[in-house]
Tab-separated table of C-alpha atoms and ligand atoms in Angstrom:
chain	number	residue	atom	x	y	z
X	147	MET	CA	-57.049	19.434	91.752
X	148	ASP	CA	-58.879	16.120	91.379
X	149	LEU	CA	-56.315	14.057	89.514
X	150	LEU	CA	-52.573	14.342	88.965
X	151	ILE	CA	-50.869	12.237	86.298
X	152	LYS	CA	-47.217	12.313	87.307
X	153	GLY	CA	-43.940	11.666	85.540
X	154	GLY	CA	-45.197	10.679	82.083
X	155	LYS	CA	-44.140	11.926	78.677
X	156	VAL	CA	-46.792	14.194	77.165
X	157	VAL	CA	-47.242	13.791	73.422
X	158	THR	CA	-48.867	16.503	71.349
X	159	ALA	CA	-49.085	16.734	67.578
X	160	LYS	CA	-46.005	18.943	67.596
X	161	SER	CA	-43.818	17.914	70.526
X	162	THR	CA	-43.018	15.384	73.227
X	163	PHE	CA	-41.949	16.447	76.717
X	164	LYS	CA	-41.821	15.162	80.266
X	165	ALA	CA	-44.527	16.749	82.409
X	166	ASP	CA	-47.180	16.216	85.046
X	167	VAL	CA	-50.805	16.808	84.049
X	168	ALA	CA	-53.303	18.124	86.590
X	169	VAL	CA	-57.060	17.742	86.176
X	170	LYS	CA	-59.784	19.733	87.892
X	171	ASN	CA	-63.521	19.596	87.248
X	172	GLY	CA	-63.027	17.422	84.174
X	173	LYS	CA	-60.612	19.839	82.475
X	174	ILE	CA	-56.847	19.929	82.140
X	175	ALA	CA	-55.920	22.503	84.776
X	176	ALA	CA	-52.111	22.564	84.587
X	177	ILE	CA	-49.195	20.995	82.757
X	178	GLY	CA	-45.738	21.320	84.284
X	179	THR	CA	-42.905	19.725	86.161
X	180	ASN	CA	-43.103	18.830	89.831
X	181	LEU	CA	-46.785	19.719	90.212
X	182	LYS	CA	-47.891	19.081	93.782
X	183	PRO	CA	-51.155	17.325	94.601
X	184	ASP	CA	-53.716	18.953	96.887
X	185	LYS	CA	-55.153	17.086	99.821
X	186	GLY	CA	-57.373	14.370	98.388
X	187	THR	CA	-55.985	14.533	94.846
X	188	GLU	CA	-55.709	11.135	93.192
X	189	VAL	CA	-52.124	10.686	92.000
X	190	VAL	CA	-51.360	8.357	89.101
X	191	ASP	CA	-47.784	7.324	88.407
X	192	ALA	CA	-47.130	7.550	84.639
X	193	LYS	CA	-43.367	6.963	84.736
X	194	GLY	CA	-42.284	5.169	81.549
X	195	LYS	CA	-45.670	5.873	79.961
X	196	LEU	CA	-46.922	8.315	77.339
X	197	VAL	CA	-49.712	10.769	78.119
X	198	LEU	CA	-51.841	11.381	75.040
X	199	PRO	CA	-55.098	13.093	74.135
X	200	GLY	CA	-57.988	10.665	73.666
X	201	ALA	CA	-58.617	9.922	70.012
X	202	LEU	CA	-61.585	11.284	68.046
X	203	ASP	CA	-63.111	8.784	65.662
X	204	GLY	CA	-64.673	10.906	62.939
X	205	HIS	CA	-66.441	8.032	61.221
X	206	THR	CA	-68.670	5.498	62.963
X	207	HIS	CA	-71.963	3.805	62.160
X	208	MET	CA	-73.503	2.812	65.484
X	209	TYR	CA	-76.965	1.320	65.287
X	210	MET	CA	-77.140	1.860	61.555
X	211	PRO	CA	-79.713	0.165	59.329
X	212	PHE	CA	-77.971	-1.457	56.362
X	213	GLY	CA	-78.788	-4.343	54.022
X	214	GLY	CA	-81.793	-5.605	55.990
X	215	THR	CA	-80.280	-5.384	59.457
X	216	ILE	CA	-78.794	-2.902	61.934
X	217	SER	CA	-75.119	-2.640	62.877
X	218	THR	CA	-74.706	-4.524	66.149
X	219	ASP	CA	-73.110	-1.832	68.288
X	220	ASP	CA	-75.491	0.853	69.507
X	221	TYR	CA	-74.428	4.139	71.123
X	222	TYR	CA	-73.693	2.290	74.377
X	223	ASP	CA	-71.812	-0.842	73.185
X	224	GLY	CA	-69.959	1.115	70.537
X	225	THR	CA	-68.789	3.847	72.869
X	226	VAL	CA	-67.725	1.278	75.484
X	227	ALA	CA	-65.555	-0.341	72.799
X	228	ALA	CA	-64.243	3.071	71.738
X	229	ALA	CA	-63.335	4.046	75.291
X	230	CYS	CA	-61.471	0.763	75.842
X	231	GLY	CA	-59.330	1.562	72.805
X	232	GLY	CA	-58.521	5.120	73.866
X	233	THR	CA	-61.111	6.875	71.713
X	234	THR	CA	-62.960	9.443	73.783
X	235	THR	CA	-65.153	11.116	71.145
X	236	ILE	CA	-67.062	9.684	68.193
X	237	PHE	CA	-68.869	11.271	65.285
X	238	ASN	CA	-71.661	8.956	64.215
X	239	PHE	CA	-73.376	9.007	60.841
X	240	GLU	CA	-77.122	9.366	60.677
X	241	THR	CA	-78.643	9.440	57.213
X	242	GLN	CA	-81.647	11.395	56.036
X	243	ALA	CA	-84.560	9.480	54.493
X	244	PRO	CA	-86.167	10.826	51.286
X	245	GLY	CA	-88.472	13.726	52.130
X	246	GLN	CA	-87.232	13.946	55.716
X	247	PRO	CA	-85.924	17.379	56.708
X	248	MET	CA	-82.434	16.965	58.156
X	249	ASP	CA	-83.255	18.785	61.390
X	250	LYS	CA	-86.062	16.280	62.057
X	251	LEU	CA	-83.635	13.432	61.525
X	252	VAL	CA	-81.162	14.973	63.955
X	253	LYS	CA	-83.776	15.530	66.677
X	254	GLU	CA	-84.933	11.923	66.348
X	255	LYS	CA	-81.438	10.435	66.332
X	256	LEU	CA	-80.120	12.538	69.206
X	257	ALA	CA	-83.022	11.318	71.336
X	258	ILE	CA	-82.205	7.686	70.458
X	259	ALA	CA	-78.498	8.237	71.126
X	260	GLU	CA	-79.179	9.749	74.527
X	261	GLU	CA	-81.546	6.951	75.466
X	262	GLN	CA	-78.967	4.285	74.593
X	263	GLY	CA	-76.507	5.826	77.061
X	264	PRO	CA	-73.219	6.670	75.321
X	265	VAL	CA	-70.267	6.577	77.713
X	266	ILE	CA	-68.079	9.162	75.950
X	267	ASP	CA	-68.877	12.403	74.147
X	268	TYR	CA	-70.366	12.168	70.695
X	269	SER	CA	-71.556	14.228	67.798
X	270	LEU	CA	-73.203	13.439	64.486
X	271	HIS	CA	-72.496	13.851	60.811
X	272	VAL	CA	-75.629	14.023	58.710
X	273	GLY	CA	-75.683	11.657	55.736
X	274	VAL	CA	-77.383	13.541	52.927
X	275	GLY	CA	-80.164	11.340	51.535
X	276	ASP	CA	-82.340	13.879	49.757
X	277	VAL	CA	-81.378	17.271	48.355
X	278	THR	CA	-83.717	17.036	45.394
X	279	ASN	CA	-85.476	20.272	46.328
X	280	GLU	CA	-84.771	23.608	48.023
X	281	LYS	CA	-86.642	22.678	51.222
X	282	MET	CA	-84.482	19.610	51.843
X	283	LEU	CA	-81.258	21.414	50.968
X	284	LYS	CA	-82.119	24.337	53.241
X	285	SER	CA	-82.847	21.979	56.136
X	286	MET	CA	-79.044	21.861	56.468
X	287	ASP	CA	-79.225	25.363	57.978
X	288	LYS	CA	-81.248	24.231	60.990
X	289	VAL	CA	-78.829	21.381	61.576
X	290	VAL	CA	-75.929	23.840	61.626
X	291	ASP	CA	-77.870	25.931	64.161
X	292	MET	CA	-78.192	22.803	66.295
X	293	GLY	CA	-74.393	22.470	66.381
X	294	ILE	CA	-73.794	19.940	63.627
X	295	THR	CA	-71.680	21.360	60.842
X	296	SER	CA	-70.563	18.228	59.006
X	297	PHE	CA	-72.457	16.421	56.251
X	298	LYS	CA	-71.662	13.465	54.034
X	299	VAL	CA	-72.810	12.866	50.498
X	300	PHE	CA	-72.613	9.493	48.812
X	301	MET	CA	-71.682	9.181	45.144
X	302	VAL	CA	-72.875	5.543	45.294
X	303	TYR	CA	-75.863	3.716	46.821
X	304	ASP	CA	-79.500	4.245	45.796
X	305	PHE	CA	-79.829	7.280	48.040
X	306	GLY	CA	-76.630	8.849	46.682
X	307	VAL	CA	-76.403	12.252	45.014
X	308	ASP	CA	-75.761	12.999	41.363
X	309	ASP	CA	-73.045	15.516	40.472
X	310	GLY	CA	-75.523	18.411	40.325
X	311	GLN	CA	-76.887	17.662	43.792
X	312	PHE	CA	-73.352	17.215	45.103
X	313	TYR	CA	-72.365	20.602	43.641
X	314	ALA	CA	-75.470	22.274	45.112
X	315	THR	CA	-74.677	20.758	48.528
X	316	LEU	CA	-71.102	22.029	48.378
X	317	CYS	CA	-72.241	25.546	47.391
X	318	HIS	CA	-74.814	25.636	50.166
X	319	ALA	CA	-72.391	24.254	52.755
X	320	LYS	CA	-69.973	27.026	51.902
X	321	GLU	CA	-72.675	29.640	52.537
X	322	ILE	CA	-73.627	28.262	55.938
X	323	GLY	CA	-70.201	27.286	57.296
X	324	ALA	CA	-70.534	23.530	56.979
X	325	LEU	CA	-68.087	20.879	55.793
X	326	VAL	CA	-69.108	18.295	53.202
X	327	GLY	CA	-67.600	14.835	53.362
X	328	VAL	CA	-67.886	12.440	50.469
X	329	HIS	CA	-68.020	8.697	49.925
X	330	ALA	CA	-66.432	8.691	46.491
X	331	GLU	CA	-67.076	5.766	44.152
X	332	ASN	CA	-68.334	5.844	40.572
X	333	LYS	CA	-71.916	4.567	40.889
X	334	ASN	CA	-72.570	3.907	37.201
X	335	VAL	CA	-69.434	1.862	36.713
X	336	ASN	CA	-70.015	0.056	40.015
X	337	ASP	CA	-73.597	-0.793	38.966
X	338	PHE	CA	-72.426	-1.955	35.544
X	339	LEU	CA	-69.737	-4.212	37.003
X	340	VAL	CA	-72.110	-5.697	39.589
X	341	LYS	CA	-74.573	-6.612	36.846
X	342	LYS	CA	-71.835	-8.040	34.649
X	343	TYR	CA	-70.280	-10.201	37.386
X	344	LEU	CA	-73.618	-11.506	38.635
X	345	SER	CA	-74.737	-12.375	35.085
X	346	GLU	CA	-71.501	-14.323	34.662
X	347	GLY	CA	-72.172	-16.223	37.869
X	348	ASN	CA	-69.319	-14.512	39.705
X	349	ILE	CA	-70.911	-14.125	43.104
X	350	SER	CA	-68.086	-14.450	45.662
X	351	PRO	CA	-66.777	-11.586	47.879
X	352	TRP	CA	-63.822	-11.176	45.500
X	353	TYR	CA	-66.286	-9.489	43.093
X	354	HIS	CA	-67.219	-6.983	45.769
X	355	TYR	CA	-63.627	-5.771	45.387
X	356	MET	CA	-63.663	-6.138	41.589
X	357	SER	CA	-66.809	-4.017	41.201
X	358	LYS	CA	-65.436	-1.334	43.529
X	359	ASN	CA	-61.833	-1.486	42.378
X	360	GLU	CA	-59.101	1.173	42.432
X	361	ALA	CA	-60.310	2.942	39.280
X	362	VAL	CA	-63.937	3.044	40.485
X	363	ALA	CA	-62.813	4.876	43.627
X	364	GLY	CA	-60.008	6.951	42.078
X	365	GLU	CA	-62.171	8.424	39.321
X	366	ALA	CA	-64.751	9.526	41.870
X	367	ASP	CA	-62.079	11.068	44.131
X	368	VAL	CA	-60.830	13.161	41.200
X	369	ARG	CA	-64.387	14.186	40.244
X	370	ALA	CA	-65.290	15.077	43.820
X	371	ILE	CA	-62.217	17.297	44.096
X	372	ASN	CA	-63.098	18.996	40.801
X	373	LEU	CA	-66.646	19.664	42.027
X	374	ALA	CA	-65.297	21.185	45.257
X	375	LYS	CA	-62.923	23.383	43.256
X	376	MET	CA	-65.838	24.517	41.046
X	377	ALA	CA	-67.904	25.345	44.132
X	378	GLY	CA	-64.987	27.015	45.913
X	379	ALA	CA	-65.822	24.843	48.896
X	380	ALA	CA	-63.809	22.760	51.309
X	381	LEU	CA	-64.133	18.997	50.918
X	382	TYR	CA	-63.405	16.056	53.212
X	383	ILE	CA	-62.929	12.710	51.468
X	384	VAL	CA	-63.913	9.953	53.856
X	385	HIS	CA	-62.288	6.510	53.904
X	386	LEU	CA	-59.741	7.277	51.183
X	387	ASP	CA	-58.386	3.928	50.020
X	388	ASN	CA	-56.527	4.230	46.729
X	389	ALA	CA	-53.303	5.596	45.217
X	390	GLN	CA	-54.971	7.671	42.487
X	391	GLY	CA	-57.075	9.419	45.122
X	392	VAL	CA	-54.022	10.094	47.292
X	393	GLU	CA	-52.268	11.696	44.334
X	394	ALA	CA	-55.354	13.808	43.500
X	395	VAL	CA	-55.562	15.074	47.093
X	396	ARG	CA	-51.815	15.771	47.151
X	397	GLN	CA	-52.045	17.828	43.993
X	398	ALA	CA	-55.131	19.804	45.056
X	399	ARG	CA	-53.584	20.605	48.432
X	400	ALA	CA	-50.300	21.619	46.768
X	401	GLU	CA	-52.362	24.045	44.653
X	402	GLY	CA	-53.812	25.475	47.879
X	403	TYR	CA	-57.313	23.968	47.798
X	404	PRO	CA	-58.895	23.051	51.138
X	405	ILE	CA	-59.227	19.359	50.323
X	406	PHE	CA	-58.862	16.983	53.268
X	407	ALA	CA	-58.659	13.224	53.360
X	408	GLU	CA	-59.379	10.587	55.967
X	409	THR	CA	-58.169	7.022	55.772
X	410	CYS	CA	-58.909	4.025	57.985
X	411	PRO	CA	-56.695	1.388	59.618
X	412	GLN	CA	-58.162	-1.396	57.462
X	413	TYR	CA	-56.721	0.219	54.314
X	414	LEU	CA	-53.335	0.531	56.008
X	415	GLU	CA	-53.235	-3.088	57.192
X	416	PHE	CA	-55.112	-5.323	54.751
X	417	THR	CA	-55.136	-5.652	50.976
X	418	LYS	CA	-57.630	-6.952	48.410
X	419	GLU	CA	-56.344	-10.522	48.886
X	420	VAL	CA	-58.620	-10.861	51.934
X	421	TYR	CA	-61.571	-11.082	49.507
X	422	ALA	CA	-60.024	-14.167	47.931
X	423	LYS	CA	-58.664	-15.949	50.998
X	424	GLY	CA	-59.910	-14.234	54.154
X	425	ARG	CA	-57.466	-14.719	57.046
X	426	PRO	CA	-57.789	-18.472	57.642
X	427	GLU	CA	-55.107	-18.408	60.364
X	428	VAL	CA	-57.679	-16.648	62.584
X	429	LYS	CA	-60.776	-18.256	61.040
X	430	LEU	CA	-61.898	-15.145	59.153
X	431	ARG	CA	-63.655	-15.666	55.840
X	432	PRO	CA	-63.660	-13.335	52.789
X	433	GLN	CA	-67.206	-12.157	53.593
X	434	ASP	CA	-66.078	-10.937	57.031
X	435	PHE	CA	-64.031	-8.224	55.256
X	436	VAL	CA	-66.844	-6.908	53.068
X	437	CYS	CA	-67.037	-3.185	53.651
X	438	SER	CA	-67.434	-0.215	51.364
X	439	PRO	CA	-65.126	0.792	49.953
X	440	PRO	CA	-63.238	-2.522	49.925
X	441	MET	CA	-59.539	-2.875	50.654
X	442	LYS	CA	-57.342	-2.262	47.617
X	443	GLY	CA	-53.948	-3.496	46.370
X	444	LYS	CA	-50.532	-3.017	47.962
X	445	GLU	CA	-49.727	0.023	45.818
X	446	SER	CA	-52.680	1.848	47.394
X	447	LYS	CA	-51.789	0.714	50.899
X	448	ASP	CA	-48.241	2.048	50.443
X	449	ALA	CA	-49.558	5.324	48.973
X	450	LEU	CA	-51.810	5.828	52.014
X	451	TRP	CA	-48.918	5.359	54.457
X	452	GLU	CA	-46.879	7.822	52.397
X	453	GLY	CA	-49.890	10.179	52.414
X	454	ILE	CA	-49.952	10.066	56.196
X	455	LYS	CA	-46.233	10.752	56.481
X	456	THR	CA	-46.354	13.697	54.065
X	457	GLY	CA	-49.526	15.319	55.434
X	458	VAL	CA	-51.670	14.529	52.387
X	459	VAL	CA	-53.932	12.391	54.578
X	460	SER	CA	-55.153	14.555	57.463
X	461	THR	CA	-57.119	12.135	59.641
X	462	LEU	CA	-57.597	8.545	60.656
X	463	ALA	CA	-61.079	7.145	61.413
X	464	THR	CA	-62.578	3.677	61.539
X	465	ASP	CA	-65.827	3.495	59.526
X	466	HIS	CA	-66.844	1.162	62.373
X	467	CYS	CA	-69.970	-0.656	61.195
X	468	PRO	CA	-70.075	-4.181	62.658
X	469	PHE	CA	-72.346	-7.005	61.559
X	470	LEU	CA	-72.622	-10.496	63.001
X	471	LYS	CA	-71.049	-13.528	61.326
X	472	LYS	CA	-74.469	-14.938	60.509
X	473	GLU	CA	-75.326	-11.674	58.710
X	474	LYS	CA	-72.042	-11.788	56.799
X	475	ASP	CA	-73.186	-15.258	55.654
X	476	TRP	CA	-76.058	-13.654	53.753
X	477	GLY	CA	-73.561	-13.625	50.890
X	478	ILE	CA	-74.112	-17.385	50.772
X	479	LYS	CA	-77.775	-17.635	51.751
X	480	THR	CA	-79.893	-14.518	52.282
X	481	LYS	CA	-82.098	-13.781	55.272
X	482	THR	CA	-85.080	-15.129	53.316
X	483	GLY	CA	-83.274	-18.349	52.373
X	484	LYS	CA	-82.467	-17.396	48.760
X	485	LYS	CA	-79.012	-17.965	47.287
X	486	GLY	CA	-76.864	-14.956	48.229
X	487	ASN	CA	-73.994	-13.172	46.514
X	488	PHE	CA	-71.473	-10.417	47.254
X	489	THR	CA	-74.200	-7.740	47.050
X	490	THR	CA	-76.311	-9.319	49.805
X	491	ILE	CA	-73.609	-9.079	52.496
X	492	PRO	CA	-74.148	-6.127	54.871
X	493	ASN	CA	-71.233	-3.730	54.300
X	494	GLY	CA	-69.011	-2.870	57.222
X	495	CYS	CA	-66.499	-4.126	59.783
X	496	ALA	CA	-65.664	-3.439	63.421
X	497	GLY	CA	-62.731	-1.204	64.326
X	498	VAL	CA	-63.619	1.497	66.834
X	499	GLU	CA	-61.602	-0.186	69.605
X	500	ASN	CA	-58.594	-0.781	67.381
X	501	MET	CA	-57.792	2.519	65.695
X	502	TYR	CA	-55.680	4.204	68.355
X	503	PRO	CA	-53.835	1.060	69.523
X	504	TYR	CA	-53.121	0.237	65.858
X	505	ILE	CA	-51.663	3.594	64.866
X	506	LEU	CA	-49.800	3.997	68.166
X	507	SER	CA	-48.342	0.552	67.648
X	508	ALA	CA	-47.163	1.667	64.202
X	509	ALA	CA	-45.520	4.640	65.923
X	510	ASN	CA	-43.985	2.393	68.577
X	511	LYS	CA	-42.496	0.261	65.788
X	512	GLY	CA	-41.020	3.413	64.177
X	513	LYS	CA	-43.222	3.556	61.078
X	514	ILE	CA	-44.440	7.067	61.960
X	515	THR	CA	-43.857	9.316	64.976
X	516	PHE	CA	-46.119	9.357	68.032
X	517	ASN	CA	-46.725	13.032	67.237
X	518	LYS	CA	-48.076	12.060	63.815
X	519	ALA	CA	-50.340	9.428	65.397
X	520	VAL	CA	-51.765	12.071	67.763
X	521	GLU	CA	-52.114	14.542	64.898
X	522	ILE	CA	-54.201	12.298	62.638
X	523	ALA	CA	-56.212	10.488	65.318
X	524	ALA	CA	-56.931	13.374	67.690
X	525	THR	CA	-55.786	16.905	66.857
X	526	ASN	CA	-56.755	17.142	63.191
X	527	PRO	CA	-60.223	15.562	63.520
X	528	ALA	CA	-60.951	17.940	66.417
X	529	LYS	CA	-60.053	20.906	64.199
X	530	LEU	CA	-61.824	19.689	61.069
X	531	PHE	CA	-65.051	18.915	62.895
X	532	GLY	CA	-65.029	22.113	64.916
X	533	VAL	CA	-64.530	20.722	68.411
X	534	ASP	CA	-60.944	21.840	69.024
X	535	TYR	CA	-62.289	24.337	71.553
X	536	CYS	CA	-62.400	21.393	73.989
X	537	LYS	CA	-60.942	18.245	72.382
X	538	GLY	CA	-57.928	16.844	70.560
X	539	ALA	CA	-54.891	17.916	72.591
X	540	ILE	CA	-53.243	17.827	75.980
X	541	GLU	CA	-53.575	21.536	76.684
X	542	VAL	CA	-54.699	23.583	79.658
X	543	GLY	CA	-58.433	24.281	79.364
X	544	LYS	CA	-59.242	21.273	77.195
X	545	ASP	CA	-61.420	18.408	78.405
X	546	ALA	CA	-59.414	15.874	80.380
X	547	ASP	CA	-59.886	13.134	77.772
X	548	ILE	CA	-56.558	11.461	78.366
X	549	VAL	CA	-54.908	8.176	77.455
X	550	ILE	CA	-52.017	6.765	79.445
X	551	TYR	CA	-50.153	4.553	77.029
X	552	ASP	CA	-47.739	1.843	78.019
X	553	PRO	CA	-45.245	1.298	75.182
X	554	LYS	CA	-44.190	-2.002	76.781
X	555	LYS	CA	-47.637	-3.559	77.091
X	556	ASN	CA	-48.176	-5.810	74.077
X	557	VAL	CA	-51.670	-6.995	73.243
X	558	VAL	CA	-52.779	-9.506	70.619
X	559	ILE	CA	-56.350	-8.689	69.607
X	560	ASN	CA	-58.643	-11.479	70.720
X	561	ASN	CA	-62.324	-10.734	70.300
X	562	LYS	CA	-63.401	-13.066	73.095
X	563	LYS	CA	-60.741	-12.099	75.610
X	564	ASN	CA	-59.875	-8.427	75.242
X	565	GLN	CA	-62.460	-6.629	73.102
X	566	HIS	CA	-65.477	-4.850	74.527
X	567	GLY	CA	-68.093	-4.257	71.806
X	568	SER	CA	-71.119	-6.427	70.980
X	569	ILE	CA	-69.701	-8.067	67.849
X	570	ASP	CA	-68.928	-11.805	67.587
X	571	HIS	CA	-65.796	-11.409	65.450
X	572	THR	CA	-63.326	-8.781	64.317
X	573	VAL	CA	-61.144	-8.387	61.253
X	574	TRP	CA	-58.435	-7.316	63.746
X	575	GLU	CA	-58.297	-10.774	65.352
X	576	GLY	CA	-54.702	-11.886	65.949
X	577	ILE	CA	-53.139	-8.521	65.127
X	578	GLU	CA	-50.420	-7.684	67.619
X	579	CYS	CA	-50.260	-4.180	69.096
X	580	LYS	CA	-46.831	-3.187	70.354
X	581	GLY	CA	-47.857	-0.976	73.261
X	582	TYR	CA	-51.416	-0.395	74.489
X	583	PRO	CA	-53.470	2.064	76.534
X	584	CYS	CA	-53.302	1.186	80.227
X	585	ALA	CA	-55.733	3.881	81.399
X	586	VAL	CA	-58.281	6.048	79.596
X	587	TYR	CA	-60.046	9.079	81.090
X	588	SER	CA	-63.084	10.942	79.828
X	589	HIS	CA	-63.561	14.345	81.488
X	590	GLY	CA	-61.052	13.200	84.105
X	591	ASN	CA	-63.043	10.057	84.967
X	592	LEU	CA	-61.435	6.663	84.464
X	593	VAL	CA	-63.329	4.724	81.771
X	594	PHE	CA	-60.775	1.986	80.963
X	595	ASP	CA	-58.425	0.551	83.572
X	596	GLY	CA	-56.208	-1.373	81.169
X	597	LYS	CA	-58.481	-4.403	81.177
X	598	ASP	CA	-62.127	-3.515	81.585
X	599	PHE	CA	-64.600	-0.732	80.992
X	600	VAL	CA	-65.097	1.090	84.289
X	601	GLY	CA	-67.056	4.158	83.144
X	602	LYS	CA	-70.707	5.064	83.472
X	603	LYS	CA	-73.627	4.490	81.135
X	604	GLY	CA	-74.958	7.809	79.885
X	605	ALA	CA	-71.897	9.838	80.927
X	606	GLY	CA	-71.225	10.873	77.318
X	607	LYS	CA	-72.767	14.135	76.141
X	608	PHE	CA	-73.698	15.563	72.758
X	609	LEU	CA	-70.877	17.784	71.573
X	610	LYS	CA	-71.570	20.882	69.481
X	611	GLN	CA	-69.424	21.585	66.435
X	612	LYS	CA	-68.278	25.075	65.414
X	613	LYS	CA	-68.902	26.391	61.930
X	614	VAL	CA	-66.288	25.723	59.279
X	615	ASN	CA	-64.193	28.315	57.499
X	616	HIS	CA	-64.034	27.369	53.848
X	617	LYS	CA	-60.435	28.344	53.470
X	618	GLY	CA	-60.124	25.234	55.643
X	619	PRO	CA	-59.006	25.069	59.273
X	620	GLU	CA	-55.317	25.344	59.887
X	621	LEU	CA	-54.222	21.842	60.641
X	622	VAL	CA	-51.027	20.811	62.343
O	159	LIG	O1	-69.009	-0.663	54.665
O	159	LIG	C1	-69.325	0.359	55.237
O	159	LIG	N1	-68.428	1.214	55.520
O	159	LIG	N2	-70.584	0.613	55.573
O	159	LIG	C2	-71.062	1.840	56.044
O	159	LIG	C3	-71.492	2.769	54.972
O	159	LIG	C4	-70.391	3.626	54.376
O	159	LIG	O2	-70.360	3.774	53.175
O	159	LIG	O3	-69.565	4.223	55.065
O	160	LIG	ZN1	-68.928	5.563	53.116
O	161	LIG	ZN1	-68.924	4.858	56.631
């Protein structure tokens, strides 16, 4: 064996037990008590520590064009940040342009990703930007053949789908074994409210929340679920953020429909008040929190935590999409020097380095179990996105993507001192994590030593996804 992690407590989605973990050729080779190293095996003492699967972040936007700029982390910076937070696989969104066959998009974007040198394994979700004709819709098939089986439709934005296109995408996905994710917000109401607030001179980030409020999201969640039921297809609601949506998912799942929901740490930690006040104690302004969908009220935050505890919410992901402070200021003055408003702020926040420490800290504080944290951040995303043949659990035969977690190491997020991406600020500034990863391995190679990134540029490989069964995968 190459590596032996000795004396730690292994945490899976279902159980916690004391065991040694042996790694050979980048895979988990054995799990047991009193495993003996071979000559030359590196032995790591994990006494008093937890041994966890690396997290899978099913929702990132590395190097994504948005609002006149590109998100600051590319496939290298973003995966370095991920690795230093215990995330060992990402699924990055790449969105189809009008008239562009999806397989062409994928070929182009995979070449860019590889060139940038990701440090952990990665796959893509294809953002559906044009299914206005049969040729575009059918280009999904080639993407599935290339090993990408997850797509996202947008019910908002200019490139979003209407209900008919959404329905057609769901029906086609079902035929070809793909999973459709949805960004659910009511576009017409959102557009109406934006126009109304701007005409009234209400231009501050608070109106970003007001025009994308609870009802705007909740109505779309309900409609999306109804469309999936009509199509007889599975559905994955990305970045679920509101109580009405949680209830709709709960009900559909109770009725036996394969409806899955993802939420993000920002909806579990912050509420809409950040759009009025920011977090002045750490010098964050309201515009720094502008992301879509925006954070909602406390009732929604509480409903999401309850959804996690009761299994209504299946996964946690970040929606990592960082923009620089000066770009966030385009809500005051645009790039071209015109007066800005809440619609001219690039949407998105950083988070890829914070997801696993955040949810593990919640577990360490007793809010949920460590098993639940592993389930939603690693095991369930691996199953839903068809990579559980090699990722998402500490199991013999799986990739040795392993986090050694020290429950006694407390870290206060400080963008300058302990974060590793390319961004100049983070909404997570000043948040205290009770417990933190002290070592992270990708394929058995150390990538984070508890302080710094120590992996290799380009070590991450494109990961193929299996096809999806539309009865839905059996989750934990
Ligand atoms: O604000 C965000 N999340 N920007 C990225 C695009 C999206 O809708 O996920
Ligand atoms: Zn979205
Ligand atoms: Zn997103």
